[in-house]
CSV table of C-alpha atoms in Angstrom, one decimal:
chain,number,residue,atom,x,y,z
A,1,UNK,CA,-13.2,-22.8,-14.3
A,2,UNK,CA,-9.7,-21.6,-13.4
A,3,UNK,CA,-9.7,-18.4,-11.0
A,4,UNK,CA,-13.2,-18.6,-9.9
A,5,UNK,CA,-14.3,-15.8,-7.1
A,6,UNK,CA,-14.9,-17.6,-3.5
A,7,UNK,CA,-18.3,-16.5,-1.9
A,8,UNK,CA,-15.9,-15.5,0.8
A,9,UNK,CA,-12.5,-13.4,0.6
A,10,UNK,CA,-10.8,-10.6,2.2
A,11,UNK,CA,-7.7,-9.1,0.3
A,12,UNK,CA,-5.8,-9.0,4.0
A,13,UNK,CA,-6.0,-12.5,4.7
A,14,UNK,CA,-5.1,-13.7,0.7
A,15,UNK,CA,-1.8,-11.9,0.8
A,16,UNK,CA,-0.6,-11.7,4.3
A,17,UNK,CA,-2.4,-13.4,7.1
A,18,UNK,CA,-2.7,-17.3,4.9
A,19,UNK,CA,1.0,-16.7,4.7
A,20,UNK,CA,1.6,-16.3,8.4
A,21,UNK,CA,0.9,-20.1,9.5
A,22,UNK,CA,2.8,-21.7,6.7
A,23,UNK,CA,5.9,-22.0,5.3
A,24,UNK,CA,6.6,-18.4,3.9
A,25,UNK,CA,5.6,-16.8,7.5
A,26,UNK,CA,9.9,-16.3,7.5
A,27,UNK,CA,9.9,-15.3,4.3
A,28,UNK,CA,11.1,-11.5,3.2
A,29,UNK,CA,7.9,-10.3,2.1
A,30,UNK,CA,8.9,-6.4,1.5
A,31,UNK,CA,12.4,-4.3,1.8
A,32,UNK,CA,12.3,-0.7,2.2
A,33,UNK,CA,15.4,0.8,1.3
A,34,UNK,CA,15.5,5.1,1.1
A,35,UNK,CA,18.6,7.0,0.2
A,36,UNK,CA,19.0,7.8,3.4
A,37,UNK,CA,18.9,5.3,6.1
A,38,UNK,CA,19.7,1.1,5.4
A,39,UNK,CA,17.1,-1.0,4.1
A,40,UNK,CA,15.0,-2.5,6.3
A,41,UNK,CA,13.3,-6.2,5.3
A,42,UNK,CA,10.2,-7.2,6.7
A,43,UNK,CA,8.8,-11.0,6.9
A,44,UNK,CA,5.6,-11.9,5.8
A,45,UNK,CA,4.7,-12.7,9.5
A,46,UNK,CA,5.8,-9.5,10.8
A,47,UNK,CA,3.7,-7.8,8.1
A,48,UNK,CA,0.9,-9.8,9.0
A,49,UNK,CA,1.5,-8.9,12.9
A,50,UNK,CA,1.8,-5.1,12.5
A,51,UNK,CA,-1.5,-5.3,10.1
A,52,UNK,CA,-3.3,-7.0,12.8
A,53,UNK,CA,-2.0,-4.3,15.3
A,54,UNK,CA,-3.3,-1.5,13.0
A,55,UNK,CA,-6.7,-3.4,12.8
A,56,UNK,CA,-7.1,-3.6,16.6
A,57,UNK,CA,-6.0,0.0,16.9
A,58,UNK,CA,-8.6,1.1,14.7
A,59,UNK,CA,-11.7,-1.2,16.4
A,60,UNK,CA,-10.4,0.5,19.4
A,61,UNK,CA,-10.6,4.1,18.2
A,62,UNK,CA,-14.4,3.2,17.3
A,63,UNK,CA,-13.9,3.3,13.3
A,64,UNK,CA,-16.1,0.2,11.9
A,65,UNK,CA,-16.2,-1.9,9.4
A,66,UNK,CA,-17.7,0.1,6.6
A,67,UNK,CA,-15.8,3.5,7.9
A,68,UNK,CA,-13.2,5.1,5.0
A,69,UNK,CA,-9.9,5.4,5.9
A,70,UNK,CA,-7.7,7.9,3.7
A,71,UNK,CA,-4.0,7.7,3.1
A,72,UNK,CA,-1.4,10.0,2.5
A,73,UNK,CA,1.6,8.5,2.9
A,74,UNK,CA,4.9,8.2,1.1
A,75,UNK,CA,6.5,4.3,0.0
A,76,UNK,CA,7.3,3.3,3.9
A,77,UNK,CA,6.2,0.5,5.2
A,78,UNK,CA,3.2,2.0,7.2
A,79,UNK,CA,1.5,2.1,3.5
A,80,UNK,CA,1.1,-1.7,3.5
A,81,UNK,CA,0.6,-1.8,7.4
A,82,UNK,CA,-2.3,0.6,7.3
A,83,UNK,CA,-4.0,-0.5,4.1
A,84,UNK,CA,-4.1,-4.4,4.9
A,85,UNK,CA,-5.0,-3.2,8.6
A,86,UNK,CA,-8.1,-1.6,7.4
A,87,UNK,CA,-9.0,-4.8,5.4
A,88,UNK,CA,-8.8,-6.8,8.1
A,89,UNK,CA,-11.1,-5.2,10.1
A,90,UNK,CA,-13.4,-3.8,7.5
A,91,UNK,CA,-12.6,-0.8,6.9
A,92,UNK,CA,-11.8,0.7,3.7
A,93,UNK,CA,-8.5,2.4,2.6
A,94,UNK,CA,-8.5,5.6,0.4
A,95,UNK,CA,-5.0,5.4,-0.9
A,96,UNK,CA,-4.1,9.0,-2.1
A,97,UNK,CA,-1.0,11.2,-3.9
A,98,UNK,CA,1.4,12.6,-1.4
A,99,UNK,CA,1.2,15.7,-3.7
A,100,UNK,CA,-2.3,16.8,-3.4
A,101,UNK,CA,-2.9,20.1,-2.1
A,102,UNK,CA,-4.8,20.3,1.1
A,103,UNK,CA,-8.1,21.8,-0.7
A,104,UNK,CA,-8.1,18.8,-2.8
A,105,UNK,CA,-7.3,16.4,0.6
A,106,UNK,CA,-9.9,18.1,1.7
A,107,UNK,CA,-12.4,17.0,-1.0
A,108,UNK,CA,-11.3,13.5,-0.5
A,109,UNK,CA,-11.7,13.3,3.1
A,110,UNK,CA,-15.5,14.8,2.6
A,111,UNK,CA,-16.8,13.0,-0.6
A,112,UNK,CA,-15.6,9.8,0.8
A,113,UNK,CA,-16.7,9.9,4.0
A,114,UNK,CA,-13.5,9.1,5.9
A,115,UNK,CA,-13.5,8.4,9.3
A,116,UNK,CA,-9.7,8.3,9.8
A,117,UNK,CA,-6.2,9.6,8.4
A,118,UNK,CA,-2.7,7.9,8.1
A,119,UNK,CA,-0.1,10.0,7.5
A,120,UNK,CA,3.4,10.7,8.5
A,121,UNK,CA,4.0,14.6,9.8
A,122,UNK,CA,6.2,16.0,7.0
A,123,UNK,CA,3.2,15.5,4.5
A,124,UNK,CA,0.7,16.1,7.2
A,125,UNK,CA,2.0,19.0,8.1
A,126,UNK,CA,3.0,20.2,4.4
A,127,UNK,CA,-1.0,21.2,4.3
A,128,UNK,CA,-2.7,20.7,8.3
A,129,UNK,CA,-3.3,24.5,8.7
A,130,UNK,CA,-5.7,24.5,5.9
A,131,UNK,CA,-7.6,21.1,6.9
A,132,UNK,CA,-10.9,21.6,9.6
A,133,UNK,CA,-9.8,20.0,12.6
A,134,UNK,CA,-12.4,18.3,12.9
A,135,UNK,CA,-12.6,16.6,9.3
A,136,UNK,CA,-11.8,13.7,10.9
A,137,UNK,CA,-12.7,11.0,14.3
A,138,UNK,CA,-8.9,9.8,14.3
A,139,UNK,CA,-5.7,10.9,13.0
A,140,UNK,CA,-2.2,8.1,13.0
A,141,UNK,CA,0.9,10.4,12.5
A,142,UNK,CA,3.9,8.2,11.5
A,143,UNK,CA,7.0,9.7,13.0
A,144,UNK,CA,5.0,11.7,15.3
A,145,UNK,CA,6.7,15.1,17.3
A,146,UNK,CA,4.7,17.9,17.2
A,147,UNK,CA,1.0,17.6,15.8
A,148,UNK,CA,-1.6,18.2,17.8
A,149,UNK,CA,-4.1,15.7,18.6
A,150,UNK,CA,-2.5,13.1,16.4
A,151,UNK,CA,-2.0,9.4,17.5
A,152,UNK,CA,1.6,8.0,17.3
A,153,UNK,CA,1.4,5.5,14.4
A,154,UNK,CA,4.2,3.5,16.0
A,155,UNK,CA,3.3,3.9,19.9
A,156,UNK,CA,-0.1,3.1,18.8
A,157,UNK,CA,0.9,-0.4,17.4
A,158,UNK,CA,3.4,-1.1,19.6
A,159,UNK,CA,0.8,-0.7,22.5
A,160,UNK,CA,-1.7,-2.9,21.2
A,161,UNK,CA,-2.2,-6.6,20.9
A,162,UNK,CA,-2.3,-7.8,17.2
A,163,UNK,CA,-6.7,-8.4,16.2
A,164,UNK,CA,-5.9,-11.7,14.7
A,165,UNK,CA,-9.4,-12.3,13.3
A,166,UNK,CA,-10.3,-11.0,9.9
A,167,UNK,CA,-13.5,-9.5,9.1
A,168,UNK,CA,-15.7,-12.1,7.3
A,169,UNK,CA,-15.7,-10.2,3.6
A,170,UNK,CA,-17.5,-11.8,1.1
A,171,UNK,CA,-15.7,-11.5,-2.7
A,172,UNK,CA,-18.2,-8.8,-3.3
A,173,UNK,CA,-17.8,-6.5,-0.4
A,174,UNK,CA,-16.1,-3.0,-1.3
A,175,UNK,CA,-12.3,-3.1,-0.1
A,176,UNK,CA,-10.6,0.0,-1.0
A,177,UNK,CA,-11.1,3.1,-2.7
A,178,UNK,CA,-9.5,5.2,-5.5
A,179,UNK,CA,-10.0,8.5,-7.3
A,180,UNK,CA,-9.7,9.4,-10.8
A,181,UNK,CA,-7.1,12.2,-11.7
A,182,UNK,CA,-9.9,14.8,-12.2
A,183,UNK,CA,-8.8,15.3,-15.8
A,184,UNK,CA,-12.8,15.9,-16.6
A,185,UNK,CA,-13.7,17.5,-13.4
A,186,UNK,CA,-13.4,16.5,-9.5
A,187,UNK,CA,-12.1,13.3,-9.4
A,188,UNK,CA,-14.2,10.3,-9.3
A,189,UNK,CA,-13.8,7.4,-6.2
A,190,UNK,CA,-13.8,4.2,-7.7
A,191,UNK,CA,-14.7,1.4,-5.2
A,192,UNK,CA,-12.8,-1.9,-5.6
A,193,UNK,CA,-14.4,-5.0,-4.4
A,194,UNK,CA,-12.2,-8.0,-2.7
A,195,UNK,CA,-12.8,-9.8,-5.8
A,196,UNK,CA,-10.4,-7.6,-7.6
A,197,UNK,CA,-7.6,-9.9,-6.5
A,198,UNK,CA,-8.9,-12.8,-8.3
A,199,UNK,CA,-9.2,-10.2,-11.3
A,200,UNK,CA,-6.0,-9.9,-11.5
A,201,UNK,CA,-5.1,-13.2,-11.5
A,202,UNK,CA,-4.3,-13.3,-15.1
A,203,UNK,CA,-2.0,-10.3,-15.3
A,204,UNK,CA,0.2,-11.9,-12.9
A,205,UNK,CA,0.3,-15.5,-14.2
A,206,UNK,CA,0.4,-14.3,-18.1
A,207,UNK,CA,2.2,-10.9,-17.5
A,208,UNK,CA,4.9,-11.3,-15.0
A,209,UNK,CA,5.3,-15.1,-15.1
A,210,UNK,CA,5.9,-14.8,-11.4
A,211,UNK,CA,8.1,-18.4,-10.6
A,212,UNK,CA,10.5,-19.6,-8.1
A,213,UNK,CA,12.4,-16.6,-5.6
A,214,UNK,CA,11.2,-13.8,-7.8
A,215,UNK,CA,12.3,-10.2,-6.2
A,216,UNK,CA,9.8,-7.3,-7.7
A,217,UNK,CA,11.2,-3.7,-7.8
A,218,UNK,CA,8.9,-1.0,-8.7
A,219,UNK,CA,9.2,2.4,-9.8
A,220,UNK,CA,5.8,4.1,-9.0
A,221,UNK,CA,3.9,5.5,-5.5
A,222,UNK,CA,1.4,3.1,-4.0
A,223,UNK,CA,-1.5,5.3,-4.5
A,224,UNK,CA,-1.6,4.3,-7.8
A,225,UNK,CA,-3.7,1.6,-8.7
A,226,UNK,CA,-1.0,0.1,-10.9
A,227,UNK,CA,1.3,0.3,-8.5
A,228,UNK,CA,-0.8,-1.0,-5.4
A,229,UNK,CA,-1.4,-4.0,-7.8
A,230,UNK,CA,1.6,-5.0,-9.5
A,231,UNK,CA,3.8,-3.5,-6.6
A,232,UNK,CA,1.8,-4.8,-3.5
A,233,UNK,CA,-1.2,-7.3,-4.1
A,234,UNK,CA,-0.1,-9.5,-6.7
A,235,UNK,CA,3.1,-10.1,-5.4
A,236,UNK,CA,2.3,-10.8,-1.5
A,237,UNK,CA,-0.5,-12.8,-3.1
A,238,UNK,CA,2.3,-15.4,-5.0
A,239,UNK,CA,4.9,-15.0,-1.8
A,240,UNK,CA,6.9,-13.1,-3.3
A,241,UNK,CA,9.8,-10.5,-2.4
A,242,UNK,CA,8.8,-6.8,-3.3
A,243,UNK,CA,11.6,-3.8,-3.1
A,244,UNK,CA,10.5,-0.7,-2.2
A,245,UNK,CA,11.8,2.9,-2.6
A,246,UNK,CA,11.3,6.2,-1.3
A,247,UNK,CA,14.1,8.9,-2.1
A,248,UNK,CA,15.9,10.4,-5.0
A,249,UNK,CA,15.6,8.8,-8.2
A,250,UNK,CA,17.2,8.7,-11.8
A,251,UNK,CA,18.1,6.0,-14.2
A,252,UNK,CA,21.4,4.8,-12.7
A,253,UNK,CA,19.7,4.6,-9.4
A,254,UNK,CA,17.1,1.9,-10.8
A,255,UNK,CA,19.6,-0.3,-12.1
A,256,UNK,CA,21.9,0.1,-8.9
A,257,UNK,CA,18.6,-0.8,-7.1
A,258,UNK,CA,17.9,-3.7,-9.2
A,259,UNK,CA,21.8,-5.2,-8.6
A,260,UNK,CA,22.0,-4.4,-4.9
A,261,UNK,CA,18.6,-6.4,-4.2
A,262,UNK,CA,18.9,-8.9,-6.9
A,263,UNK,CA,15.4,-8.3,-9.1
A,264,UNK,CA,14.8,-10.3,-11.9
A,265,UNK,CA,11.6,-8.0,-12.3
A,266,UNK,CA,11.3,-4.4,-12.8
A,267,UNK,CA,8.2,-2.5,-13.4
A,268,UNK,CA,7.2,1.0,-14.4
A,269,UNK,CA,6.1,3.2,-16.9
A,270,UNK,CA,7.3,3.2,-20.3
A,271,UNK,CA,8.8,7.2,-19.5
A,272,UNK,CA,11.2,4.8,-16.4
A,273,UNK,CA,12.3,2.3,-19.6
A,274,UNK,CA,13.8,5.3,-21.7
A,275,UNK,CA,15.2,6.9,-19.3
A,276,UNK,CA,17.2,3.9,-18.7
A,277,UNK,CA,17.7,3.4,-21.9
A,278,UNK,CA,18.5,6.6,-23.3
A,279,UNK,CA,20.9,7.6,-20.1
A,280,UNK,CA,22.7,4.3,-18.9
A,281,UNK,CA,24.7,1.7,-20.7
A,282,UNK,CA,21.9,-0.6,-20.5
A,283,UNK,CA,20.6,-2.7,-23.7
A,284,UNK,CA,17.4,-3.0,-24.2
């Protein structure tokens, strides 16, 4: 039966750490590119490495397989860095919108449980004075300056040796956690098991039609679960390139995106398509 779920699997190891030993391990696995600073690529080993680092930072800091781990965070690479971190040791990310207000961070952090916070101090900071300070055991700060009792994302990894095992998950085991929009009430977490990789499986064969060098550009935030798929999973799952931006957008700036990093996919909403559409010279 084609796509059968393993006994065993853990999301971090499918689409980063298999990669590392083998022929991709140079491979650009993700570019970052803002509209501020140059792009910056990133191999599939060196993902691998700083995931491993985050892992052994957070066995470390005491938060155990099990713990959540809640995310506000913008498209950097930290995102990726965190969220396969925590799978590899067991934990379970909470990815989360970088434009929640702090009461409803708040509500997050309780009803899931989470241990643990990665975030970078702009958005941190945007809504700290209104969050207990003791919501959480441990809190990474990604560009860290000034906030109090925060661990330096970046000193933190840099200071630690990469946790090269991977916790044993079986296929069933939750992996990560997301929350409705609330549209009916407070929202709801939905818990994804590590078999939700093979679920998607089909999308990306049948959708996409991933083949050869493909190079991925996506419009959305990784806190969606659209975008954590099509934008982050299924792509590092196939070894393929993903371009990643965080900065001002409009329609001209997809399509200079798309020429300057040489996609031959783009994905987004059908709202992204018009746009393009209705305010470039592109044919549809």
């Amino acid at each position: 039966m084609k796509n059968e779920v393993p006994e065993f699997l853990n999301i971090a190891e499918a689409c980063l750490a298999r990669h590392r030993g083998g022929a991709l391990k140079d491979k650009v696995a993700m570019i970052f590119a803002t509209d501020k600073e140059p792009a910056r690529e990133y191999s599939y080993a060196e993902l691998d490495e700083l995931s491993a680092r985050f892992a052994g930072s957070l066995k470390d800091r005491g938060i155990q397989p099990g713990a959540r781990l809640l995310l506000r965070l913008p498209n950097t690479v930290v995102f990726p860095v965190a969220f396969f971190g925590a799978l590899r040791a067991g934990v379970i990310p909470v990815p989360t919108s970088p434009m929640l207000t702090a009461a409803e961070v708040q509500y997050l952090i309780t009803n899931s449980g989470a241990e643990a916070v990665v975030s970078d101090e702009r958005l941190w900071n945007s809504i700290a004075t209104e969050i207990p300070s003791a919501s959480v055991k441990a809190l990474y700060i990604s560009g860290l300056t000034a906030t109090p009792g925060a661990i330096d994302f970046e000193k933190e990894l840099a200071a630690k040796a990469p946790a090269l095992e991977i916790h044993n998950s079986k296929a069933d085991d939750p992996a990560y956690l997301v929350y409705t929009s609330g549209t009916t009430g407070y929202p709801k977490g939905v818990l994804h098991a590590h078999r939700a990789l093979i679920g998607r499986l089909p999308a990306a064969e049948n959708w996409f039609h991933f083949s050869g060098d493909d190079r991925i550009l996506h419009s959305g935030k990784f806190n969606w679960t659209y975008v954590l798929g099509t934008a982050m999973m299924d792509p590092l799952y196939h070894g393929k390139t993903v371009i990643v931006y965080e900065g001002e957008n409009s329609a001209e700036k997809w399509l200079s995106l798309i020429k300057e990093f040489g996609c031959n996919i783009f994905i987004g909403v059908p709202t992204i398509f018009r746009q393009i559409l209705q305010k470039t010279g592109a044919k549809g």
